[in-house]
Structures are given as structure tokens and as C-alpha cells.
Amino acid sequence: MTAFGSKPADLAMPAALFFDVDGTLVWHDPDAATGENIVSNPPSAEVYKAFHALADNGHKAFICTGRPLSLVAQDLLDLKPAGLISGAGATIVIDGKIVYQNGIARELLDQTLKVVFEAGAGVMYEGASLCVSLVPAGVPYDDFPGVATVHTVEDFYALAGDEVFDKISFMNSEVPALRSAWDFLGKHYTICDLGVGVGEMSVIGTDKGSGIHHALEALAKLDGTDAAADAAYRTFAFGDSENDLPMMRVVDHPVAMGNALDSVKQAASYVTASVQEDGVPAALRHFGLI
């Protein structure tokens, strides 16, 4: 497919690029647990080379992931991105500093904890510095490596303290239990299928698209320009799942992975190879960025 967008593919114009992680930069072994994939699977050698080449060519590469900052592994930081959009748009880091944060308000968190717990669902609450799984006693649940699991709301509060949580994630196996809370959740959260047996809930209005907007604003301030950063850069987004759709809508060149959900491919202007086939480096070469 040929790329479309509000800006032409002017090779002299620097690019700001936003990359999903799971299913885009990192392959998931379908036979492994989700937590093990997140903890254990690094990007390929070709992806590392591509990120370093982007920087050498004057482009700004951002990781734009549903993972909270607390679960962004060192092997992703070793890509040396220009910045991180984590928690599906809730937290933004540039030059090692949090420049924007907009998590679940405490009152909404209190209501959500009660409703989801009473529904009998086990879910993970994800924050920039801490994640906590709250699982009612007797509910089957695969513990996530490095994440504490508690079984009462009281224990959750005791562990979480004042942590501001970005979003909530859940295994697809929890959907039947969550359905009894669907009306409440749908009023307050955007619910997405991540395509790897996992779903997530983000506060309505906070998503990867809004994250890109705030990241570009922060980038413009750092560049010392009065103009918006999206006027200074060609923008690209790379993704594979439903939570990538908001960022596809706000960039000049939306790129879907070959392994992407059909809805993501339909929203893209270009479909590259799969993550297993190093689709990200292939697309970057296609656009003349590396």
C-alpha cells in the first residue's frame, strides 16, 4: 500500500515515530504465558540497528506502549528512544523525566476496585512505579512475574499507597466475570483487545493518540519552537492491536504490522511484514528513513 498523510514523504524533513511494543517491536511466543513474553522477549538485533540508525539520521523514535513505565524493561530502554509514552498514553517520559501524567482519578479507582472485585474478576492495576494484581480468593489467576498479587481490597490499598494507576489489564479468561460490570466500565473506560489473549481498560480520553499529542507538545518546548512539533516532523505510528488505533488516526503515516488485527490493517496506509519477519525495519527502509 502507498502511504498517505498530510505531509509528503520529504526525506529532508525529520520524522517523529511512535512504536507499539508487544506484537510490533517484540514478538510474543504463543505457547508462553503473557507475563513471560513481556519479561523475557527483547527486540531483535535488526530492530536495535534500526533504532540507532533513526537517531543517526536525525529522527525522533518514541516507544508508545500499553505497558506501564514500571514494566518497560531494560532491553527496550537499550533502544535509546527519544522518549516513552507508557500506560497507553497516561505517562510520558522524555530525557529520563516524566513530562506528562494523567492516570485514573482516585474516586474512579475506588469505584472500579469495588465493582470489579464484586464481579469476581482478577485484574492488574498498572502504575508508573508499581503494578498490583487484585484477585478475589478462589479465582484462578496466573501471577505476573515481578507483580504482587493481593486478594482483598484492603490489602490492595495497603500495598498501593498513593500510587496513581495508568490503566487496568486483564486476561481474556476474565471477560465473562467482567461482563456484569460492563455498563459501569464502559461509561468510564475505553476497553481494548490487545490481540495476545489480553485486554486493557484506559480512562476515556487517555489513549496512545492523546499521548502522541502531549509528547509532540513536550518535544516542541524542548526544541524551543513556538510552532507545534507536528508541524516540524513527519509523523509515523506502528502497531498491531486495538489500542494502537487512536495513534493511527493522529499521524501522517499509520503503519500496521503483518500480524496486526484486521481493524488495524484497515486503518493503516501501509502494511509491513510481521514482527517475526522484522516488519519495523522493513517499513523504515520502505519510507527511506534508514
PDB file of C-alpha atoms in Angstrom:
ATOM      1  CA  MET A   1       0.000   0.000   0.000  1.00  0.00           C
ATOM      2  CA  THR A   2       1.105   3.555  -0.601  1.00  0.00           C
ATOM      3  CA  ALA A   3       1.403   5.828   2.400  1.00  0.00           C
ATOM      4  CA  PHE A   4      -0.911   8.793   2.680  1.00  0.00           C
ATOM      5  CA  GLY A   5      -0.900  11.730   5.057  1.00  0.00           C
ATOM      6  CA  SER A   6      -0.962  15.478   5.377  1.00  0.00           C
ATOM      7  CA  LYS A   7       2.780  15.698   4.776  1.00  0.00           C
ATOM      8  CA  PRO A   8       4.646  14.243   1.806  1.00  0.00           C
ATOM      9  CA  ALA A   9       7.496  11.787   2.265  1.00  0.00           C
ATOM     10  CA  ASP A  10      10.065  14.604   2.192  1.00  0.00           C
ATOM     11  CA  LEU A  11      13.332  12.893   3.066  1.00  0.00           C
ATOM     12  CA  ALA A  12      14.816  16.206   4.236  1.00  0.00           C
ATOM     13  CA  MET A  13      12.126  16.617   6.898  1.00  0.00           C
ATOM     14  CA  PRO A  14      12.825  14.845  10.207  1.00  0.00           C
ATOM     15  CA  ALA A  15      10.341  12.267  11.430  1.00  0.00           C
ATOM     16  CA  ALA A  16       8.776  11.581  14.805  1.00  0.00           C
ATOM     17  CA  LEU A  17       7.926   7.905  15.010  1.00  0.00           C
ATOM     18  CA  PHE A  18       5.788   6.104  17.581  1.00  0.00           C
ATOM     19  CA  PHE A  19       6.196   2.366  18.070  1.00  0.00           C
ATOM     20  CA  ASP A  20       3.965  -0.053  19.906  1.00  0.00           C
ATOM     21  CA  VAL A  21       5.964  -2.764  21.698  1.00  0.00           C
ATOM     22  CA  ASP A  22       4.137  -6.073  22.055  1.00  0.00           C
ATOM     23  CA  GLY A  23       3.405  -7.509  18.632  1.00  0.00           C
ATOM     24  CA  THR A  24       5.286  -4.670  16.915  1.00  0.00           C
ATOM     25  CA  LEU A  25       8.818  -4.341  18.295  1.00  0.00           C
ATOM     26  CA  VAL A  26       8.651  -7.573  20.291  1.00  0.00           C
ATOM     27  CA  TRP A  27       7.365 -10.971  19.222  1.00  0.00           C
ATOM     28  CA  HIS A  28       5.192 -12.984  21.618  1.00  0.00           C
ATOM     29  CA  ASP A  29       5.596 -16.749  21.780  1.00  0.00           C
ATOM     30  CA  PRO A  30       2.002 -18.061  21.570  1.00  0.00           C
ATOM     31  CA  ASP A  31       2.967 -21.057  23.726  1.00  0.00           C
ATOM     32  CA  ALA A  32       4.338 -18.908  26.577  1.00  0.00           C
ATOM     33  CA  ALA A  33       2.457 -17.043  29.297  1.00  0.00           C
ATOM     34  CA  THR A  34       1.838 -13.349  28.607  1.00  0.00           C
ATOM     35  CA  GLY A  35       3.928 -12.294  31.593  1.00  0.00           C
ATOM     36  CA  GLU A  36       6.866 -14.397  30.470  1.00  0.00           C
ATOM     37  CA  ASN A  37       6.702 -12.866  26.989  1.00  0.00           C
ATOM     38  CA  ILE A  38       6.779  -9.351  28.420  1.00  0.00           C
ATOM     39  CA  VAL A  39       9.610 -10.105  30.823  1.00  0.00           C
ATOM     40  CA  SER A  40      11.729 -12.325  28.587  1.00  0.00           C
ATOM     41  CA  ASN A  41      11.392 -11.291  24.930  1.00  0.00           C
ATOM     42  CA  PRO A  42      13.676  -8.489  23.676  1.00  0.00           C
ATOM     43  CA  PRO A  43      13.513  -6.770  20.293  1.00  0.00           C
ATOM     44  CA  SER A  44      15.510  -8.396  17.501  1.00  0.00           C
ATOM     45  CA  ALA A  45      19.022  -7.337  16.540  1.00  0.00           C
ATOM     46  CA  GLU A  46      17.597  -5.725  13.389  1.00  0.00           C
ATOM     47  CA  VAL A  47      15.241  -3.566  15.453  1.00  0.00           C
ATOM     48  CA  TYR A  48      18.157  -2.325  17.579  1.00  0.00           C
ATOM     49  CA  LYS A  49      20.088  -1.428  14.428  1.00  0.00           C
ATOM     50  CA  ALA A  50      17.056   0.362  13.003  1.00  0.00           C
ATOM     51  CA  PHE A  51      16.511   2.490  16.124  1.00  0.00           C
ATOM     52  CA  HIS A  52      20.141   3.532  16.234  1.00  0.00           C
ATOM     53  CA  ALA A  53      20.042   4.373  12.511  1.00  0.00           C
ATOM     54  CA  LEU A  54      16.944   6.525  13.031  1.00  0.00           C
ATOM     55  CA  ALA A  55      18.764   8.554  15.673  1.00  0.00           C
ATOM     56  CA  ASP A  56      21.835   8.879  13.453  1.00  0.00           C
ATOM     57  CA  ASN A  57      19.587  10.235  10.685  1.00  0.00           C
ATOM     58  CA  GLY A  58      18.086  12.915  12.943  1.00  0.00           C
ATOM     59  CA  HIS A  59      14.702  11.299  13.575  1.00  0.00           C
ATOM     60  CA  LYS A  60      12.877  11.004  16.923  1.00  0.00           C
ATOM     61  CA  ALA A  61      11.786   7.456  17.782  1.00  0.00           C
ATOM     62  CA  PHE A  62       9.336   7.048  20.661  1.00  0.00           C
ATOM     63  CA  ILE A  63       8.188   3.864  22.310  1.00  0.00           C
ATOM     64  CA  CYS A  64       4.390   4.113  22.559  1.00  0.00           C
ATOM     65  CA  THR A  65       3.221   1.175  24.618  1.00  0.00           C
ATOM     66  CA  GLY A  66       0.350  -0.005  26.737  1.00  0.00           C
ATOM     67  CA  ARG A  67       2.912  -1.241  29.240  1.00  0.00           C
ATOM     68  CA  PRO A  68       3.228   0.973  32.308  1.00  0.00           C
ATOM     69  CA  LEU A  69       6.584   2.590  32.932  1.00  0.00           C
ATOM     70  CA  SER A  70       7.222   0.059  35.704  1.00  0.00           C
ATOM     71  CA  LEU A  71       7.142  -2.781  33.136  1.00  0.00           C
ATOM     72  CA  VAL A  72       9.289  -1.145  30.451  1.00  0.00           C
ATOM     73  CA  ALA A  73      12.271  -3.492  30.512  1.00  0.00           C
ATOM     74  CA  GLN A  74      15.904  -2.506  30.128  1.00  0.00           C
ATOM     75  CA  ASP A  75      16.092  -4.217  26.735  1.00  0.00           C
ATOM     76  CA  LEU A  76      13.585  -1.623  25.475  1.00  0.00           C
ATOM     77  CA  LEU A  77      15.486   1.260  27.052  1.00  0.00           C
ATOM     78  CA  ASP A  78      18.582  -0.051  25.266  1.00  0.00           C
ATOM     79  CA  LEU A  79      16.911   1.004  22.022  1.00  0.00           C
ATOM     80  CA  LYS A  80      17.735   4.535  23.251  1.00  0.00           C
ATOM     81  CA  PRO A  81      14.394   6.050  22.220  1.00  0.00           C
ATOM     82  CA  ALA A  82      13.861   9.804  22.206  1.00  0.00           C
ATOM     83  CA  GLY A  83      11.027   9.252  24.677  1.00  0.00           C
ATOM     84  CA  LEU A  84       8.483   6.871  26.142  1.00  0.00           C
ATOM     85  CA  ILE A  85       4.700   7.027  26.005  1.00  0.00           C
ATOM     86  CA  SER A  86       3.618   4.391  28.512  1.00  0.00           C
ATOM     87  CA  GLY A  87       0.366   3.225  30.055  1.00  0.00           C
ATOM     88  CA  ALA A  88      -1.343   3.704  26.662  1.00  0.00           C
ATOM     89  CA  GLY A  89      -0.877   7.474  26.794  1.00  0.00           C
ATOM     90  CA  ALA A  90      -1.124   8.064  30.547  1.00  0.00           C
ATOM     91  CA  THR A  91       2.563   8.734  31.275  1.00  0.00           C
ATOM     92  CA  ILE A  92       5.179  10.376  29.046  1.00  0.00           C
ATOM     93  CA  VAL A  93       8.927  10.428  29.642  1.00  0.00           C
ATOM     94  CA  ILE A  94      11.443  12.480  27.655  1.00  0.00           C
ATOM     95  CA  ASP A  95      15.132  12.702  28.548  1.00  0.00           C
ATOM     96  CA  GLY A  96      14.518  10.487  31.561  1.00  0.00           C
ATOM     97  CA  LYS A  97      11.922  12.826  33.110  1.00  0.00           C
ATOM     98  CA  ILE A  98       8.158  12.432  33.404  1.00  0.00           C
ATOM     99  CA  VAL A  99       6.765  15.376  31.416  1.00  0.00           C
ATOM    100  CA  TYR A 100       3.096  14.349  31.491  1.00  0.00           C
ATOM    101  CA  GLN A 101       0.958  12.076  33.662  1.00  0.00           C
ATOM    102  CA  ASN A 102      -2.802  11.518  33.699  1.00  0.00           C
ATOM    103  CA  GLY A 103      -3.879   8.340  35.470  1.00  0.00           C
ATOM    104  CA  ILE A 104      -7.095   7.031  36.993  1.00  0.00           C
ATOM    105  CA  ALA A 105      -8.554   9.586  39.418  1.00  0.00           C
ATOM    106  CA  ARG A 106      -8.733   8.297  42.987  1.00  0.00           C
ATOM    107  CA  GLU A 107     -12.529   8.433  43.223  1.00  0.00           C
ATOM    108  CA  LEU A 108     -12.885   6.455  39.998  1.00  0.00           C
ATOM    109  CA  LEU A 109     -10.242   3.991  41.188  1.00  0.00           C
ATOM    110  CA  ASP A 110     -12.178   3.432  44.418  1.00  0.00           C
ATOM    111  CA  GLN A 111     -15.382   2.746  42.491  1.00  0.00           C
ATOM    112  CA  THR A 112     -13.613   0.488  39.998  1.00  0.00           C
ATOM    113  CA  LEU A 113     -11.924  -1.596  42.669  1.00  0.00           C
ATOM    114  CA  LYS A 114     -15.274  -2.266  44.314  1.00  0.00           C
ATOM    115  CA  VAL A 115     -17.196  -3.035  41.120  1.00  0.00           C
ATOM    116  CA  VAL A 116     -14.551  -5.281  39.550  1.00  0.00           C
ATOM    117  CA  PHE A 117     -13.829  -7.144  42.787  1.00  0.00           C
ATOM    118  CA  GLU A 118     -17.533  -7.799  43.375  1.00  0.00           C
ATOM    119  CA  ALA A 119     -17.783  -9.085  39.793  1.00  0.00           C
ATOM    120  CA  GLY A 120     -15.283 -11.777  40.767  1.00  0.00           C
ATOM    121  CA  ALA A 121     -12.657 -10.806  38.189  1.00  0.00           C
ATOM    122  CA  GLY A 122      -8.909 -10.850  38.679  1.00  0.00           C
ATOM    123  CA  VAL A 123      -7.204  -7.853  37.051  1.00  0.00           C
ATOM    124  CA  MET A 124      -3.934  -5.941  37.185  1.00  0.00           C
ATOM    125  CA  TYR A 125      -3.802  -2.230  38.073  1.00  0.00           C
ATOM    126  CA  GLU A 126      -0.785  -0.725  36.319  1.00  0.00           C
ATOM    127  CA  GLY A 127       1.135   2.316  37.530  1.00  0.00           C
ATOM    128  CA  ALA A 128       4.320   4.121  36.562  1.00  0.00           C
ATOM    129  CA  SER A 129       6.185   2.831  39.613  1.00  0.00           C
ATOM    130  CA  LEU A 130       4.034  -0.083  40.785  1.00  0.00           C
ATOM    131  CA  CYS A 131       1.640  -2.725  39.483  1.00  0.00           C
ATOM    132  CA  VAL A 132      -0.726  -4.713  41.695  1.00  0.00           C
ATOM    133  CA  SER A 133      -2.991  -7.619  40.757  1.00  0.00           C
ATOM    134  CA  LEU A 134      -6.222  -7.816  42.759  1.00  0.00           C
ATOM    135  CA  VAL A 135      -7.711 -11.299  42.553  1.00  0.00           C
ATOM    136  CA  PRO A 136     -10.654 -12.493  44.669  1.00  0.00           C
ATOM    137  CA  ALA A 137      -9.851 -15.624  46.677  1.00  0.00           C
ATOM    138  CA  GLY A 138     -10.521 -18.785  44.711  1.00  0.00           C
ATOM    139  CA  VAL A 139     -10.340 -17.141  41.280  1.00  0.00           C
ATOM    140  CA  PRO A 140      -7.756 -18.889  39.041  1.00  0.00           C
ATOM    141  CA  TYR A 141      -5.017 -16.447  38.083  1.00  0.00           C
ATOM    142  CA  ASP A 142      -1.515 -16.735  36.631  1.00  0.00           C
ATOM    143  CA  ASP A 143       0.726 -14.423  38.628  1.00  0.00           C
ATOM    144  CA  PHE A 144       2.630 -11.894  36.525  1.00  0.00           C
ATOM    145  CA  PRO A 145       6.408 -12.061  37.100  1.00  0.00           C
ATOM    146  CA  GLY A 146       7.524  -9.308  39.462  1.00  0.00           C
ATOM    147  CA  VAL A 147       3.992  -8.103  40.228  1.00  0.00           C
ATOM    148  CA  ALA A 148       2.416  -8.566  43.659  1.00  0.00           C
ATOM    149  CA  THR A 149      -0.961 -10.296  43.869  1.00  0.00           C
ATOM    150  CA  VAL A 150      -3.396  -9.476  46.688  1.00  0.00           C
ATOM    151  CA  HIS A 151      -6.797 -10.956  47.476  1.00  0.00           C
ATOM    152  CA  THR A 152      -8.689  -8.177  49.276  1.00  0.00           C
ATOM    153  CA  VAL A 153      -9.351  -4.513  48.534  1.00  0.00           C
ATOM    154  CA  GLU A 154      -7.865  -3.629  51.930  1.00  0.00           C
ATOM    155  CA  ASP A 155      -4.600  -5.367  51.045  1.00  0.00           C
ATOM    156  CA  PHE A 156      -4.595  -3.553  47.709  1.00  0.00           C
ATOM    157  CA  TYR A 157      -4.755  -0.146  49.397  1.00  0.00           C
ATOM    158  CA  ALA A 158      -2.104  -1.140  51.929  1.00  0.00           C
ATOM    159  CA  LEU A 159       0.301  -2.051  49.138  1.00  0.00           C
ATOM    160  CA  ALA A 160      -0.622   0.631  46.600  1.00  0.00           C
ATOM    161  CA  GLY A 161      -0.436   3.657  48.888  1.00  0.00           C
ATOM    162  CA  ASP A 162      -0.658   6.863  46.852  1.00  0.00           C
ATOM    163  CA  GLU A 163       0.288   5.276  43.527  1.00  0.00           C
ATOM    164  CA  VAL A 164      -1.541   6.777  40.546  1.00  0.00           C
ATOM    165  CA  PHE A 165      -2.528   3.930  38.240  1.00  0.00           C
ATOM    166  CA  ASP A 166      -2.453   4.410  34.476  1.00  0.00           C
ATOM    167  CA  LYS A 167      -4.827   1.663  33.428  1.00  0.00           C
ATOM    168  CA  ILE A 168      -6.128  -1.859  34.071  1.00  0.00           C
ATOM    169  CA  SER A 169      -5.287  -5.059  32.223  1.00  0.00           C
ATOM    170  CA  PHE A 170      -6.955  -8.451  32.258  1.00  0.00           C
ATOM    171  CA  MET A 171      -6.705 -11.859  30.647  1.00  0.00           C
ATOM    172  CA  ASN A 172      -9.419 -12.741  28.144  1.00  0.00           C
ATOM    173  CA  SER A 173     -10.475 -15.506  30.532  1.00  0.00           C
ATOM    174  CA  GLU A 174     -11.755 -12.767  32.894  1.00  0.00           C
ATOM    175  CA  VAL A 175     -14.205 -11.316  30.360  1.00  0.00           C
ATOM    176  CA  PRO A 176     -17.185 -13.478  31.453  1.00  0.00           C
ATOM    177  CA  ALA A 177     -16.809 -12.218  35.044  1.00  0.00           C
ATOM    178  CA  LEU A 178     -16.288  -8.628  33.908  1.00  0.00           C
ATOM    179  CA  ARG A 179     -19.487  -8.616  31.844  1.00  0.00           C
ATOM    180  CA  SER A 180     -21.576  -7.961  34.951  1.00  0.00           C
ATOM    181  CA  ALA A 181     -19.572  -4.737  35.401  1.00  0.00           C
ATOM    182  CA  TRP A 182     -19.544  -3.833  31.694  1.00  0.00           C
ATOM    183  CA  ASP A 183     -22.063  -0.975  31.935  1.00  0.00           C
ATOM    184  CA  PHE A 184     -20.046   0.801  34.628  1.00  0.00           C
ATOM    185  CA  LEU A 185     -16.710   0.117  32.962  1.00  0.00           C
ATOM    186  CA  GLY A 186     -17.939   1.224  29.542  1.00  0.00           C
ATOM    187  CA  LYS A 187     -19.015   4.607  30.941  1.00  0.00           C
ATOM    188  CA  HIS A 188     -15.549   5.370  32.251  1.00  0.00           C
ATOM    189  CA  TYR A 189     -13.044   3.336  30.259  1.00  0.00           C
ATOM    190  CA  THR A 190     -12.104   2.506  26.702  1.00  0.00           C
ATOM    191  CA  ILE A 191     -11.783  -1.282  26.568  1.00  0.00           C
ATOM    192  CA  CYS A 192      -9.355  -2.765  24.032  1.00  0.00           C
ATOM    193  CA  ASP A 193      -8.390  -6.206  22.762  1.00  0.00           C
ATOM    194  CA  LEU A 194      -4.592  -6.391  22.625  1.00  0.00           C
ATOM    195  CA  GLY A 195      -4.686  -9.445  20.388  1.00  0.00           C
ATOM    196  CA  VAL A 196      -2.438 -11.609  22.592  1.00  0.00           C
ATOM    197  CA  GLY A 197      -5.073 -13.018  24.930  1.00  0.00           C
ATOM    198  CA  VAL A 198      -5.105  -9.813  26.975  1.00  0.00           C
ATOM    199  CA  GLY A 199      -7.408  -6.807  27.217  1.00  0.00           C
ATOM    200  CA  GLU A 200      -6.946  -3.404  28.809  1.00  0.00           C
ATOM    201  CA  MET A 201      -9.048  -0.543  30.124  1.00  0.00           C
ATOM    202  CA  SER A 202      -7.911   3.081  29.887  1.00  0.00           C
ATOM    203  CA  VAL A 203      -9.772   6.147  31.130  1.00  0.00           C
ATOM    204  CA  ILE A 204     -11.842   7.576  28.282  1.00  0.00           C
ATOM    205  CA  GLY A 205      -9.850  10.367  26.626  1.00  0.00           C
ATOM    206  CA  THR A 206      -6.480   8.878  27.533  1.00  0.00           C
ATOM    207  CA  ASP A 207      -5.026   6.749  24.766  1.00  0.00           C
ATOM    208  CA  LYS A 208      -1.995   6.480  22.525  1.00  0.00           C
ATOM    209  CA  GLY A 209      -3.348   9.236  20.280  1.00  0.00           C
ATOM    210  CA  SER A 210      -3.615  11.721  23.142  1.00  0.00           C
ATOM    211  CA  GLY A 211      -0.194  10.530  24.291  1.00  0.00           C
ATOM    212  CA  ILE A 212       1.307  11.430  20.927  1.00  0.00           C
ATOM    213  CA  HIS A 213      -0.320  14.870  21.123  1.00  0.00           C
ATOM    214  CA  HIS A 214       1.206  15.556  24.542  1.00  0.00           C
ATOM    215  CA  ALA A 215       4.577  14.113  23.510  1.00  0.00           C
ATOM    216  CA  LEU A 216       4.732  16.398  20.481  1.00  0.00           C
ATOM    217  CA  GLU A 217       3.829  19.382  22.664  1.00  0.00           C
ATOM    218  CA  ALA A 218       6.657  18.497  25.041  1.00  0.00           C
ATOM    219  CA  LEU A 219       9.021  17.979  22.116  1.00  0.00           C
ATOM    220  CA  ALA A 220       8.190  21.438  20.741  1.00  0.00           C
ATOM    221  CA  LYS A 221       9.006  23.010  24.108  1.00  0.00           C
ATOM    222  CA  LEU A 222      12.313  21.164  24.263  1.00  0.00           C
ATOM    223  CA  ASP A 223      13.091  22.227  20.696  1.00  0.00           C
ATOM    224  CA  GLY A 224      12.419  25.827  21.750  1.00  0.00           C
ATOM    225  CA  THR A 225       9.945  26.429  18.939  1.00  0.00           C
ATOM    226  CA  ASP A 226       6.668  28.296  19.000  1.00  0.00           C
ATOM    227  CA  ALA A 227       5.177  26.055  16.334  1.00  0.00           C
ATOM    228  CA  ALA A 228       3.639  22.718  17.225  1.00  0.00           C
ATOM    229  CA  ALA A 229       6.049  19.823  16.864  1.00  0.00           C
ATOM    230  CA  ASP A 230       3.687  18.049  14.483  1.00  0.00           C
ATOM    231  CA  ALA A 231       4.380  20.884  12.031  1.00  0.00           C
ATOM    232  CA  ALA A 232       8.119  20.266  12.304  1.00  0.00           C
ATOM    233  CA  TYR A 233       8.073  16.490  11.888  1.00  0.00           C
ATOM    234  CA  ARG A 234       6.549  13.900   9.628  1.00  0.00           C
ATOM    235  CA  THR A 235       4.746  11.557  11.992  1.00  0.00           C
ATOM    236  CA  PHE A 236       4.545   7.760  11.814  1.00  0.00           C
ATOM    237  CA  ALA A 237       2.846   5.165  14.024  1.00  0.00           C
ATOM    238  CA  PHE A 238       3.492   1.415  14.029  1.00  0.00           C
ATOM    239  CA  GLY A 239       1.094  -1.024  15.677  1.00  0.00           C
ATOM    240  CA  ASP A 240      -0.870  -4.251  15.649  1.00  0.00           C
ATOM    241  CA  SER A 241      -3.770  -4.149  18.145  1.00  0.00           C
ATOM    242  CA  GLU A 242      -6.876  -2.168  19.078  1.00  0.00           C
ATOM    243  CA  ASN A 243      -5.130   0.170  21.487  1.00  0.00           C
ATOM    244  CA  ASP A 244      -2.990   1.312  18.540  1.00  0.00           C
ATOM    245  CA  LEU A 245      -5.986   2.634  16.589  1.00  0.00           C
ATOM    246  CA  PRO A 246      -6.024   6.062  18.315  1.00  0.00           C
ATOM    247  CA  MET A 247      -2.419   6.708  17.324  1.00  0.00           C
ATOM    248  CA  MET A 248      -3.099   5.556  13.770  1.00  0.00           C
ATOM    249  CA  ARG A 249      -5.662   8.347  13.489  1.00  0.00           C
ATOM    250  CA  VAL A 250      -3.363  11.208  14.517  1.00  0.00           C
ATOM    251  CA  VAL A 251      -0.238  10.616  12.414  1.00  0.00           C
ATOM    252  CA  ASP A 252       0.644  11.265   8.802  1.00  0.00           C
ATOM    253  CA  HIS A 253       1.697   7.688   8.099  1.00  0.00           C
ATOM    254  CA  PRO A 254      -0.059   4.881  10.043  1.00  0.00           C
ATOM    255  CA  VAL A 255       1.726   1.537   9.596  1.00  0.00           C
ATOM    256  CA  ALA A 256       0.246  -1.850  10.517  1.00  0.00           C
ATOM    257  CA  MET A 257       2.268  -4.967  11.174  1.00  0.00           C
ATOM    258  CA  GLY A 258       1.623  -8.042   9.044  1.00  0.00           C
ATOM    259  CA  ASN A 259       0.393  -9.781  12.199  1.00  0.00           C
ATOM    260  CA  ALA A 260      -1.971  -6.915  13.101  1.00  0.00           C
ATOM    261  CA  LEU A 261      -5.680  -7.282  13.763  1.00  0.00           C
ATOM    262  CA  ASP A 262      -7.809  -6.642  10.675  1.00  0.00           C
ATOM    263  CA  SER A 263      -9.184  -3.412  12.164  1.00  0.00           C
ATOM    264  CA  VAL A 264      -5.644  -2.059  12.468  1.00  0.00           C
ATOM    265  CA  LYS A 265      -4.712  -3.035   8.925  1.00  0.00           C
ATOM    266  CA  GLN A 266      -7.825  -1.265   7.664  1.00  0.00           C
ATOM    267  CA  ALA A 267      -6.789   1.913   9.498  1.00  0.00           C
ATOM    268  CA  ALA A 268      -3.253   1.839   8.098  1.00  0.00           C
ATOM    269  CA  SER A 269      -1.849   3.449   4.988  1.00  0.00           C
ATOM    270  CA  TYR A 270       0.882   0.821   4.759  1.00  0.00           C
ATOM    271  CA  VAL A 271       1.036  -2.799   5.912  1.00  0.00           C
ATOM    272  CA  THR A 272       4.529  -4.125   6.527  1.00  0.00           C
ATOM    273  CA  ALA A 273       5.811  -7.613   7.290  1.00  0.00           C
ATOM    274  CA  SER A 274       5.069  -9.339  10.597  1.00  0.00           C
ATOM    275  CA  VAL A 275       7.025  -8.745  13.783  1.00  0.00           C
ATOM    276  CA  GLN A 276       8.673 -12.159  13.330  1.00  0.00           C
ATOM    277  CA  GLU A 277       9.872 -11.016   9.910  1.00  0.00           C
ATOM    278  CA  ASP A 278      11.284  -7.718  11.237  1.00  0.00           C
ATOM    279  CA  GLY A 279       8.447  -5.693   9.791  1.00  0.00           C
ATOM    280  CA  VAL A 280       9.534  -2.488  11.547  1.00  0.00           C
ATOM    281  CA  PRO A 281      12.995  -2.268   9.917  1.00  0.00           C
ATOM    282  CA  ALA A 282      11.419  -3.252   6.591  1.00  0.00           C
ATOM    283  CA  ALA A 283       8.913  -0.386   6.800  1.00  0.00           C
ATOM    284  CA  LEU A 284      11.593   2.106   7.818  1.00  0.00           C
ATOM    285  CA  ARG A 285      13.588   1.151   4.735  1.00  0.00           C
ATOM    286  CA  HIS A 286      10.431   1.431   2.608  1.00  0.00           C
ATOM    287  CA  PHE A 287       9.962   5.038   3.755  1.00  0.00           C
ATOM    288  CA  GLY A 288      13.646   5.883   3.305  1.00  0.00           C
ATOM    289  CA  LEU A 289      14.135   6.625   6.998  1.00  0.00           C
ATOM    290  CA  ILE A 290      17.112   4.293   7.454  1.00  0.00           C
TER     291      ILE A 290
END
